[in-house]
Short mmCIF file of C-alpha atoms and ligand atoms in Angstrom, two decimals:
data_model
loop_
_atom_site.label_atom_id
_atom_site.label_comp_id
_atom_site.label_asym_id
_atom_site.label_seq_id
_atom_site.Cartn_x
_atom_site.Cartn_y
_atom_site.Cartn_z
CA UNK A 1 3.25 79.66 -17.97
CA UNK A 2 6.09 78.23 -15.91
CA UNK A 3 9.53 78.65 -17.18
CA UNK A 4 11.38 75.36 -16.89
CA UNK A 5 15.11 75.28 -16.99
CA UNK A 6 16.47 72.21 -19.04
CA UNK A 7 17.40 69.36 -16.55
CA UNK A 8 20.56 68.94 -18.27
CA UNK A 9 22.39 71.94 -20.12
CA UNK A 10 25.12 71.12 -22.52
CA UNK A 11 27.82 73.44 -22.41
CA UNK A 12 29.17 75.32 -25.38
CA UNK A 13 33.05 75.72 -25.86
CA UNK A 14 36.49 74.85 -26.78
CA UNK A 15 37.26 70.92 -25.97
CA UNK A 16 40.59 71.99 -25.05
CA UNK A 17 39.14 73.98 -21.96
CA UNK A 18 37.46 70.71 -20.94
CA UNK A 19 40.03 69.61 -18.48
CA UNK A 20 40.05 72.85 -16.76
CA UNK A 21 36.06 73.09 -16.47
CA UNK A 22 34.85 71.31 -13.37
CA UNK A 23 32.97 68.03 -14.16
CA UNK A 24 29.04 67.98 -13.95
CA UNK A 25 27.54 66.04 -11.16
CA UNK A 26 24.10 64.53 -12.33
CA UNK A 27 23.31 64.42 -8.49
CA UNK A 28 23.92 67.74 -7.71
CA UNK A 29 21.04 70.53 -7.92
CA UNK A 30 22.99 72.01 -10.92
CA UNK A 31 20.94 69.09 -12.56
CA UNK A 32 17.85 71.22 -12.78
CA UNK A 33 19.50 74.20 -13.50
CA UNK A 34 22.06 76.33 -15.77
CA UNK A 35 25.35 74.02 -16.31
CA UNK A 36 26.95 76.67 -18.77
CA UNK A 37 30.43 76.59 -17.95
CA UNK A 38 30.81 73.09 -17.19
CA UNK A 39 31.81 70.15 -19.37
CA UNK A 40 28.72 68.64 -21.00
CA UNK A 41 27.37 65.64 -18.72
CA UNK A 42 26.83 63.69 -21.97
CA UNK A 43 30.14 64.21 -23.49
CA UNK A 44 31.04 60.72 -21.98
CA UNK A 45 28.21 59.03 -23.39
CA UNK A 46 28.93 55.98 -25.63
CA UNK A 47 26.05 54.97 -27.86
CA UNK A 48 25.75 50.98 -28.09
CA UNK A 49 22.76 50.98 -30.12
CA UNK A 50 19.70 52.93 -31.37
CA UNK A 51 16.37 51.42 -29.62
CA UNK A 52 14.00 53.07 -31.69
CA UNK A 53 13.67 56.33 -33.93
CA UNK A 54 11.36 58.07 -35.75
CA UNK A 55 11.66 60.69 -38.92
CA UNK A 56 7.87 61.54 -38.45
CA UNK A 57 8.14 62.09 -34.42
CA UNK A 58 11.44 63.69 -34.84
CA UNK A 59 12.77 61.56 -31.88
CA UNK A 60 15.49 58.95 -31.21
CA UNK A 61 15.93 56.67 -28.25
CA UNK A 62 19.58 55.50 -27.64
CA UNK A 63 21.15 53.09 -25.14
CA UNK A 64 24.75 53.35 -24.38
CA UNK A 65 27.02 54.15 -21.35
CA UNK A 66 27.50 57.07 -19.57
CA UNK A 67 30.54 57.24 -17.23
CA UNK A 68 30.58 53.18 -17.47
CA UNK A 69 26.87 53.01 -16.43
CA UNK A 70 24.21 51.80 -18.69
CA UNK A 71 21.91 54.61 -19.71
CA UNK A 72 19.36 55.64 -21.90
CA UNK A 73 18.93 58.90 -23.78
CA UNK A 74 15.97 60.26 -25.66
CA UNK A 75 16.27 63.11 -27.78
CA UNK A 76 13.25 64.81 -29.02
CA UNK A 77 12.84 67.81 -31.37
CA UNK A 78 9.99 69.78 -30.05
CA UNK A 79 6.95 71.62 -31.54
CA UNK A 80 7.60 74.84 -33.30
CA UNK A 81 6.02 77.74 -31.09
CA UNK A 82 4.16 80.91 -32.22
CA UNK A 83 5.61 83.24 -29.68
CA UNK A 84 9.14 82.57 -31.19
CA UNK A 85 8.38 83.05 -34.83
CA UNK A 86 9.29 87.04 -34.71
CA UNK A 87 13.00 86.08 -33.37
CA UNK A 88 13.27 83.04 -35.66
CA UNK A 89 12.43 85.06 -38.75
CA UNK A 90 14.78 87.95 -37.88
CA UNK A 91 17.54 86.33 -36.17
CA UNK A 92 18.24 83.06 -38.39
CA UNK A 93 20.44 82.44 -41.12
CA UNK A 94 18.85 81.14 -44.56
CA UNK A 95 20.62 78.95 -46.56
CA UNK A 96 18.80 78.27 -50.19
CA UNK A 97 18.41 74.64 -50.95
CA UNK A 98 16.43 75.02 -54.35
CA UNK A 99 14.49 77.54 -56.26
CA UNK A 100 11.92 77.34 -58.86
CA UNK A 101 9.23 79.34 -60.08
CA UNK A 102 7.37 80.60 -57.20
CA UNK A 103 8.96 77.67 -55.00
CA UNK A 104 11.87 77.82 -52.62
CA UNK A 105 13.36 75.66 -49.80
CA UNK A 106 15.86 76.58 -47.55
CA UNK A 107 17.87 75.52 -44.47
CA UNK A 108 17.02 78.00 -41.64
CA UNK A 109 19.72 78.09 -38.95
CA UNK A 110 18.05 79.51 -35.65
CA UNK A 111 20.12 81.26 -33.05
CA UNK A 112 21.08 78.29 -30.39
CA UNK A 113 18.53 78.99 -27.88
CA UNK A 114 15.74 78.74 -30.51
CA UNK A 115 17.23 75.33 -31.76
CA UNK A 116 16.81 73.18 -28.65
CA UNK A 117 16.52 69.43 -28.30
CA UNK A 118 14.49 68.10 -25.37
CA UNK A 119 16.86 65.37 -23.82
CA UNK A 120 15.81 62.64 -21.28
CA UNK A 121 18.31 60.92 -19.55
CA UNK A 122 17.91 57.67 -17.40
CA UNK A 123 21.17 56.42 -15.87
CA UNK A 124 21.83 54.24 -14.60
CA UNK A 125 19.12 52.29 -16.52
CA UNK A 126 18.06 48.83 -15.97
CA UNK A 127 17.48 46.25 -18.41
CA UNK A 128 13.72 46.62 -18.26
CA UNK A 129 14.58 50.51 -19.18
CA UNK A 130 16.01 49.37 -22.48
CA UNK A 131 13.32 46.85 -23.28
CA UNK A 132 10.75 49.73 -22.52
CA UNK A 133 12.05 51.94 -25.53
CA UNK A 134 13.02 49.14 -27.93
CA UNK A 135 10.63 48.78 -30.69
CA UNK A 136 9.21 45.41 -30.54
CA UNK A 137 6.12 43.26 -31.51
CA UNK A 138 3.54 43.49 -29.01
CA UNK A 139 0.42 41.04 -28.39
CA UNK A 140 -2.83 41.78 -26.75
CA UNK A 141 -3.50 39.88 -23.39
CA UNK A 142 -6.80 39.76 -21.72
CA UNK A 143 -6.37 39.24 -18.19
CA UNK A 144 -9.14 38.15 -15.98
CA UNK A 145 -9.55 39.14 -12.48
CA UNK A 146 -8.13 35.62 -11.27
CA UNK A 147 -5.30 35.91 -13.80
CA UNK A 148 -4.39 39.10 -12.50
CA UNK A 149 -4.09 37.57 -8.78
CA UNK A 150 -2.27 34.21 -10.03
CA UNK A 151 -0.12 35.76 -12.75
CA UNK A 152 0.49 39.30 -13.10
CA UNK A 153 0.36 40.43 -9.12
CA UNK A 154 3.09 37.81 -8.11
CA UNK A 155 5.00 38.98 -11.35
CA UNK A 156 4.99 42.91 -10.53
CA UNK A 157 5.76 42.31 -7.14
CA UNK A 158 9.08 40.80 -8.19
CA UNK A 159 9.71 42.80 -11.35
CA UNK A 160 8.35 46.10 -11.48
CA UNK A 161 10.24 49.49 -11.74
CA UNK A 162 11.24 51.28 -8.60
CA UNK A 163 8.88 53.93 -7.76
CA UNK A 164 11.65 55.90 -5.89
CA UNK A 165 11.30 59.03 -8.34
CA UNK A 166 7.46 59.18 -7.15
CA UNK A 167 8.44 58.90 -3.49
CA UNK A 168 11.16 61.63 -4.21
CA UNK A 169 7.85 64.01 -5.65
CA UNK A 170 5.67 63.11 -2.55
CA UNK A 171 8.36 63.87 -0.07
CA UNK A 172 9.59 67.24 -1.79
CA UNK A 173 12.99 65.66 -2.61
CA UNK A 174 12.63 66.15 -6.51
CA UNK A 175 10.76 68.44 -8.40
CA UNK A 176 9.26 70.53 -5.64
CA UNK A 177 9.59 73.57 -7.80
CA UNK A 178 7.40 71.91 -10.52
CA UNK A 179 4.38 71.17 -8.79
CA UNK A 180 1.62 72.91 -10.00
CA UNK A 181 -0.93 72.02 -7.26
CA UNK A 182 -1.35 69.88 -4.22
CA UNK A 183 -4.02 68.51 -2.29
CA UNK A 184 -1.89 67.30 1.21
CA UNK A 185 -4.78 65.27 2.58
CA UNK A 186 -3.04 61.69 3.13
CA UNK A 187 -6.12 59.76 2.15
CA UNK A 188 -7.62 61.98 -0.80
CA UNK A 189 -4.89 64.08 -1.98
CA UNK A 190 -2.53 63.96 -4.64
CA UNK A 191 0.39 65.98 -6.29
CA UNK A 192 -0.36 67.50 -9.61
CA UNK A 193 2.99 68.21 -11.87
CA UNK A 194 4.20 68.35 -15.40
CA UNK A 195 4.94 64.90 -16.85
CA UNK A 196 8.65 64.49 -17.86
CA UNK A 197 7.44 64.21 -21.12
CA UNK A 198 6.32 67.55 -21.25
CA UNK A 199 8.70 70.51 -21.58
CA UNK A 200 5.80 73.29 -20.94
CA UNK A 201 6.81 75.43 -23.57
CA UNK A 202 3.49 75.03 -25.60
CA UNK A 203 -0.17 73.67 -24.60
CA UNK A 204 -0.38 71.52 -27.81
CA UNK A 205 1.21 68.58 -25.76
CA UNK A 206 0.16 69.64 -22.22
CA UNK A 207 1.20 66.51 -20.07
CA UNK A 208 0.82 66.42 -16.47
CA UNK A 209 0.32 63.73 -14.03
CA UNK A 210 -1.56 63.45 -10.62
CA UNK A 211 0.30 61.20 -7.95
CA UNK A 212 -1.91 60.13 -5.12
CA UNK A 213 -0.47 60.95 -1.50
CA UNK A 214 -1.58 57.08 -0.58
CA UNK A 215 0.98 54.30 -1.24
CA UNK A 216 -0.95 51.11 -1.20
CA UNK A 217 -2.97 51.34 -4.64
CA UNK A 218 -0.87 49.77 -7.18
CA UNK A 219 -3.05 50.36 -10.46
CA UNK A 220 -6.52 50.28 -11.73
CA UNK A 221 -7.05 46.87 -10.46
CA UNK A 222 -6.86 47.86 -6.87
CA UNK A 223 -9.73 50.44 -7.39
CA UNK A 224 -13.05 49.70 -5.71
CA UNK A 225 -15.95 51.68 -4.12
CA UNK A 226 -13.59 52.98 -1.25
CA UNK A 227 -11.52 54.80 -3.60
CA UNK A 228 -14.24 56.81 -5.35
CA UNK A 229 -13.97 59.90 -2.98
CA UNK A 230 -10.18 59.91 -4.10
CA UNK A 231 -11.15 59.52 -8.05
CA UNK A 232 -13.56 62.19 -7.99
CA UNK A 233 -11.13 64.79 -5.94
CA UNK A 234 -8.33 63.92 -8.60
CA UNK A 235 -10.71 64.57 -11.38
CA UNK A 236 -12.21 67.83 -9.85
CA UNK A 237 -9.20 69.33 -8.46
CA UNK A 238 -6.77 68.61 -11.35
CA UNK A 239 -9.14 70.02 -13.85
CA UNK A 240 -9.78 73.28 -11.81
CA UNK A 241 -6.04 73.72 -11.27
CA UNK A 242 -5.27 73.06 -14.82
CA UNK A 243 -7.41 75.84 -15.80
CA UNK A 244 -6.04 78.07 -13.41
CA UNK A 245 -2.65 77.57 -14.24
CA UNK A 246 -2.94 76.98 -18.24
CA UNK A 247 -6.40 78.19 -19.12
CA UNK A 248 -7.34 74.63 -20.46
CA UNK A 249 -10.85 73.61 -19.85
CA UNK A 250 -11.88 70.20 -18.62
CA UNK A 251 -13.14 69.60 -22.10
CA UNK A 252 -10.19 70.18 -23.88
CA UNK A 253 -8.42 67.36 -21.70
CA UNK A 254 -8.06 63.71 -21.75
CA UNK A 255 -7.96 62.41 -18.31
CA UNK A 256 -6.83 58.40 -17.97
CA UNK A 257 -4.92 55.78 -16.01
CA UNK A 258 -2.79 53.28 -17.66
CA UNK A 259 -3.36 49.62 -17.56
CA UNK A 260 -0.58 48.20 -17.12
CA UNK A 261 1.18 51.10 -15.91
CA UNK A 262 5.09 51.02 -16.04
CA UNK A 263 5.00 52.36 -12.27
CA UNK A 264 2.99 50.78 -9.93
CA UNK A 265 1.75 53.73 -7.66
CA UNK A 266 -1.79 55.26 -8.74
CA UNK A 267 -1.20 57.96 -10.85
CA UNK A 268 -3.75 60.00 -13.49
CA UNK A 269 -2.52 61.27 -16.63
CA UNK A 270 -3.88 64.60 -17.93
CA UNK A 271 -3.27 65.54 -21.43
CA UNK A 272 -4.55 68.08 -24.25
CA UNK A 273 -7.57 66.51 -25.82
CA UNK A 274 -5.92 66.71 -29.29
CA UNK A 275 -2.48 65.16 -28.27
CA UNK A 276 -1.71 61.58 -29.16
CA UNK A 277 0.16 61.07 -26.26
CA UNK A 278 2.01 57.74 -26.40
CA UNK A 279 -0.14 55.32 -24.62
CA UNK A 280 -3.34 56.84 -25.11
CA UNK A 281 -4.76 54.20 -27.36
CA UNK A 282 -7.87 52.15 -26.19
CA UNK A 283 -5.63 49.28 -25.49
CA UNK A 284 -3.89 50.85 -22.72
CA UNK A 285 -5.78 54.07 -21.57
CA UNK A 286 -8.93 54.12 -19.43
CA UNK A 287 -10.89 57.12 -19.23
CA UNK A 288 -11.05 58.61 -15.34
CA UNK A 289 -14.69 59.34 -15.92
CA UNK A 290 -15.29 55.81 -17.19
CA UNK A 291 -13.51 54.35 -14.41
CA UNK A 292 -15.50 56.28 -11.57
CA UNK A 293 -18.76 55.45 -13.61
CA UNK A 294 -17.67 51.65 -13.89
CA UNK A 295 -17.24 51.58 -10.16
CA UNK A 296 -20.44 53.43 -9.15
CA UNK A 297 -22.00 50.73 -11.48
CA UNK A 298 -20.21 47.75 -9.80
CA UNK A 299 -18.51 48.29 -6.58
CA UNK A 300 -15.85 45.48 -7.47
CA UNK A 301 -15.81 46.28 -11.02
CA UNK A 302 -12.01 46.11 -11.58
CA UNK A 303 -11.39 42.91 -9.44
CA UNK A 304 -13.82 41.06 -11.40
CA UNK A 305 -13.88 42.06 -15.00
CA UNK A 306 -11.46 41.01 -17.48
CA UNK A 307 -9.00 43.75 -18.81
CA UNK A 308 -6.97 43.86 -22.18
CA UNK A 309 -3.63 45.42 -22.39
CA UNK A 310 -0.46 44.77 -24.88
CA UNK A 311 2.69 43.40 -23.86
CA UNK A 312 5.92 43.53 -25.70
CA UNK A 313 7.29 40.20 -27.16
CA UNK A 314 10.00 40.08 -24.84
CA UNK A 315 7.94 40.90 -21.68
CA UNK A 316 8.35 38.47 -18.86
CA UNK A 317 4.92 38.80 -17.78
CA UNK A 318 4.01 37.53 -21.56
CA UNK A 319 6.03 34.39 -20.94
CA UNK A 320 3.96 34.07 -17.65
CA UNK A 321 0.78 34.12 -19.40
CA UNK A 322 1.95 31.71 -21.83
CA UNK A 323 3.14 29.22 -19.44
CA UNK A 324 -0.03 29.51 -17.76
CA UNK A 325 -1.87 28.35 -20.86
CA UNK A 326 -3.51 31.79 -20.92
CA UNK A 327 -2.27 32.85 -24.52
P1 LIG I 1 3.06 54.84 -16.53
O1 LIG I 1 1.47 54.62 -17.07
O2 LIG I 1 3.22 54.23 -15.06
O3 LIG I 1 4.10 54.35 -17.41
O4 LIG I 1 3.05 56.58 -16.60
P2 LIG I 1 4.27 55.01 -18.99
O5 LIG I 1 5.58 55.69 -18.60
O6 LIG I 1 4.49 53.59 -19.78
O7 LIG I 1 3.27 55.66 -19.54
C1 LIG I 1 4.00 57.15 -15.71
C2 LIG I 1 3.93 58.47 -16.21
O8 LIG I 1 5.24 59.21 -15.34
C3 LIG I 1 4.73 58.67 -17.64
O9 LIG I 1 3.76 59.66 -18.39
C4 LIG I 1 6.31 59.26 -17.45
O10 LIG I 1 6.45 59.97 -18.65
C5 LIG I 1 6.03 59.77 -16.08
N1 LIG I 1 7.30 59.99 -15.46
C6 LIG I 1 8.23 58.80 -15.38
N2 LIG I 1 9.11 59.30 -14.44
C7 LIG I 1 10.21 58.47 -14.19
C8 LIG I 1 9.08 60.81 -14.47
C9 LIG I 1 9.47 61.53 -13.57
O11 LIG I 1 10.88 61.24 -13.04
N3 LIG I 1 9.19 62.80 -13.28
C10 LIG I 1 8.02 63.18 -13.87
N4 LIG I 1 7.49 64.38 -13.69
N5 LIG I 1 7.31 62.31 -14.59
C11 LIG I 1 7.98 61.00 -14.74
#
């Protein structure tokens, strides 16, 4: 399996040495590598608010300021892997919490490298990023083809997230070393790589995305009969190459598109079948195989039929639907 280095490595060490150490530049190549010896890039982070946290999912979404810029940090404890058990039991310290008959509970203190927290940093973060991660009430909207053209399309053209990170991947300016497979054909081709939600350390939460080379397809809504060869190609070669790299067969994968997506450049999600990935519910995920068959039955299926999706209470698109009397 691919050996990924953490994007931002916090450095160990004495605070008094901080001034002597070179400062970390998040835009330098070291952002993808080992930053040990450098001051932690997050040492200046000041929390404004915890946007969301979950004891069950063991994650926390934090809004704050990093070097005077708005930032969102996502901290997430990763699953325990079978391949580290030997070292975990041999090399950890055990502190007894309680003992009763045959029952004992401990606090186990593993060596630092077995105790990592996956950390995602978005900086500078826009207001839209902050909202995306805030816990909010959601409402289901039913969007007709006409609603899409008169309400949604003008809204997303004025408001959506930048897709610069997508172009960086397609142009090999970022994450080039993480690419699992590429079909370079500009009409039918795509880049397959690990989603940044997956740390690639275990297969139970396998998560890859296929990003198409074409830059003119915003979402599911744009797909029609002309795109069938592209969709069929993504499904076939995506599944084949996930099997080649990870040994996971097609019948152990969920392959789907989000509607609405966050990023309006066509991409397909490939996740482990048993993994309840965020956004894989029926209100947002559309299986690629259903999409292909729907278009085969009706060439303009996604232009003509209503699609439902959830919108957060503070989403501007929800206000647009309200203003248009569609809620
Ligand atoms: P989406 O359906 O547009 O939005 O999927 P969602 O984030 O609401 O699901 C975009 C997918 O791209 C998500 O699964 C993200 O985790 C993933 N993603 C987002 N960014 C900014 C990056 C990135 O920079 N690199 C990679 N590899 N994946 C990303």
